[in-house]
């Protein structure tokens, strides 16, 4: 059974860099059928997709965070990582990693888009940003 | 402010039917992109319920039914049970943001 486990520091100061790793067990991170993503959940609030990374290292990010986010993947260790620079209190959240299933292809107004959904999630790790 | 709008809460008695709405726009649900639904039980990770608008994930009972029309989607739950209590989220793709977007979540209370 696939399991994802987030790890990383739980407390950061403003302006520091958040670094998290998601270790995957029970399945290969090198599968071409999936991306691997990060989603966060501020306390008491909803979910926000941060970005996704493919086994070949290609990435796409939430435009609202694009300038601060970097994701990478290490197939030899079966894990992938998130870095978020210049954190502030607004980045305090429960950070989940997830497997991203590649779904159907949609062609809308001539633009081809692959649908994604998150079919397996880690429990999440709480990151607090406070001075 | 979430891109997809859900009611903050819904409730129902055991055995009843409830629906949770998810309202989007012409850049996401209205454009024809798939809607997916997740359930987050208290203190646990979200779990996939419905993908591709109406396809139940493995192990999800047929009491859960996803549908969509125009710029909105709905999740219907029939034969409500106590273990259905939790937070439900919808998710889709938005072509103006070029990425996945979620609803703000709906807390289901079983009375």
CSV table of C-alpha atoms in Angstrom, one decimal, chain B residues 2 4-5 7 10 12 15 25 28 31-32 35 49 57 60 62-63 72 78 80 84 87-88 90-91 96 101-102 105:
chain,number,residue,atom,x,y,z
B,2,UNK,CA,-11.2,30.2,-2.8
B,4,UNK,CA,-14.4,27.4,-6.2
B,5,UNK,CA,-17.2,28.2,-3.8
B,7,UNK,CA,-21.2,26.2,1.4
B,10,UNK,CA,-24.4,21.2,5.6
B,12,UNK,CA,-28.5,15.9,7.8
B,15,UNK,CA,-30.4,7.9,6.5
B,25,UNK,CA,-16.7,29.9,-13.4
B,28,UNK,CA,-12.7,26.1,-14.5
B,31,UNK,CA,-14.9,25.4,-19.2
B,32,UNK,CA,-15.5,21.7,-19.0
B,35,UNK,CA,-14.3,18.1,-10.8
B,49,UNK,CA,-13.9,10.2,-3.1
B,57,UNK,CA,-12.5,6.1,-6.1
B,60,UNK,CA,-16.0,4.4,-2.0
B,62,UNK,CA,-22.3,4.0,-4.2
B,63,UNK,CA,-24.0,6.3,-1.6
B,72,UNK,CA,-21.3,24.1,-10.9
B,78,UNK,CA,-27.5,9.2,0.3
B,80,UNK,CA,-26.2,9.4,5.6
B,84,UNK,CA,-19.6,10.5,6.8
B,87,UNK,CA,-14.9,18.2,5.6
B,88,UNK,CA,-15.6,17.8,1.9
B,90,UNK,CA,-14.0,20.0,-4.5
B,91,UNK,CA,-11.1,20.5,-6.9
B,96,UNK,CA,-6.6,31.4,-16.0
B,101,UNK,CA,-7.8,24.9,-7.5
B,102,UNK,CA,-9.8,23.8,-4.5
B,105,UNK,CA,-14.5,23.1,2.0
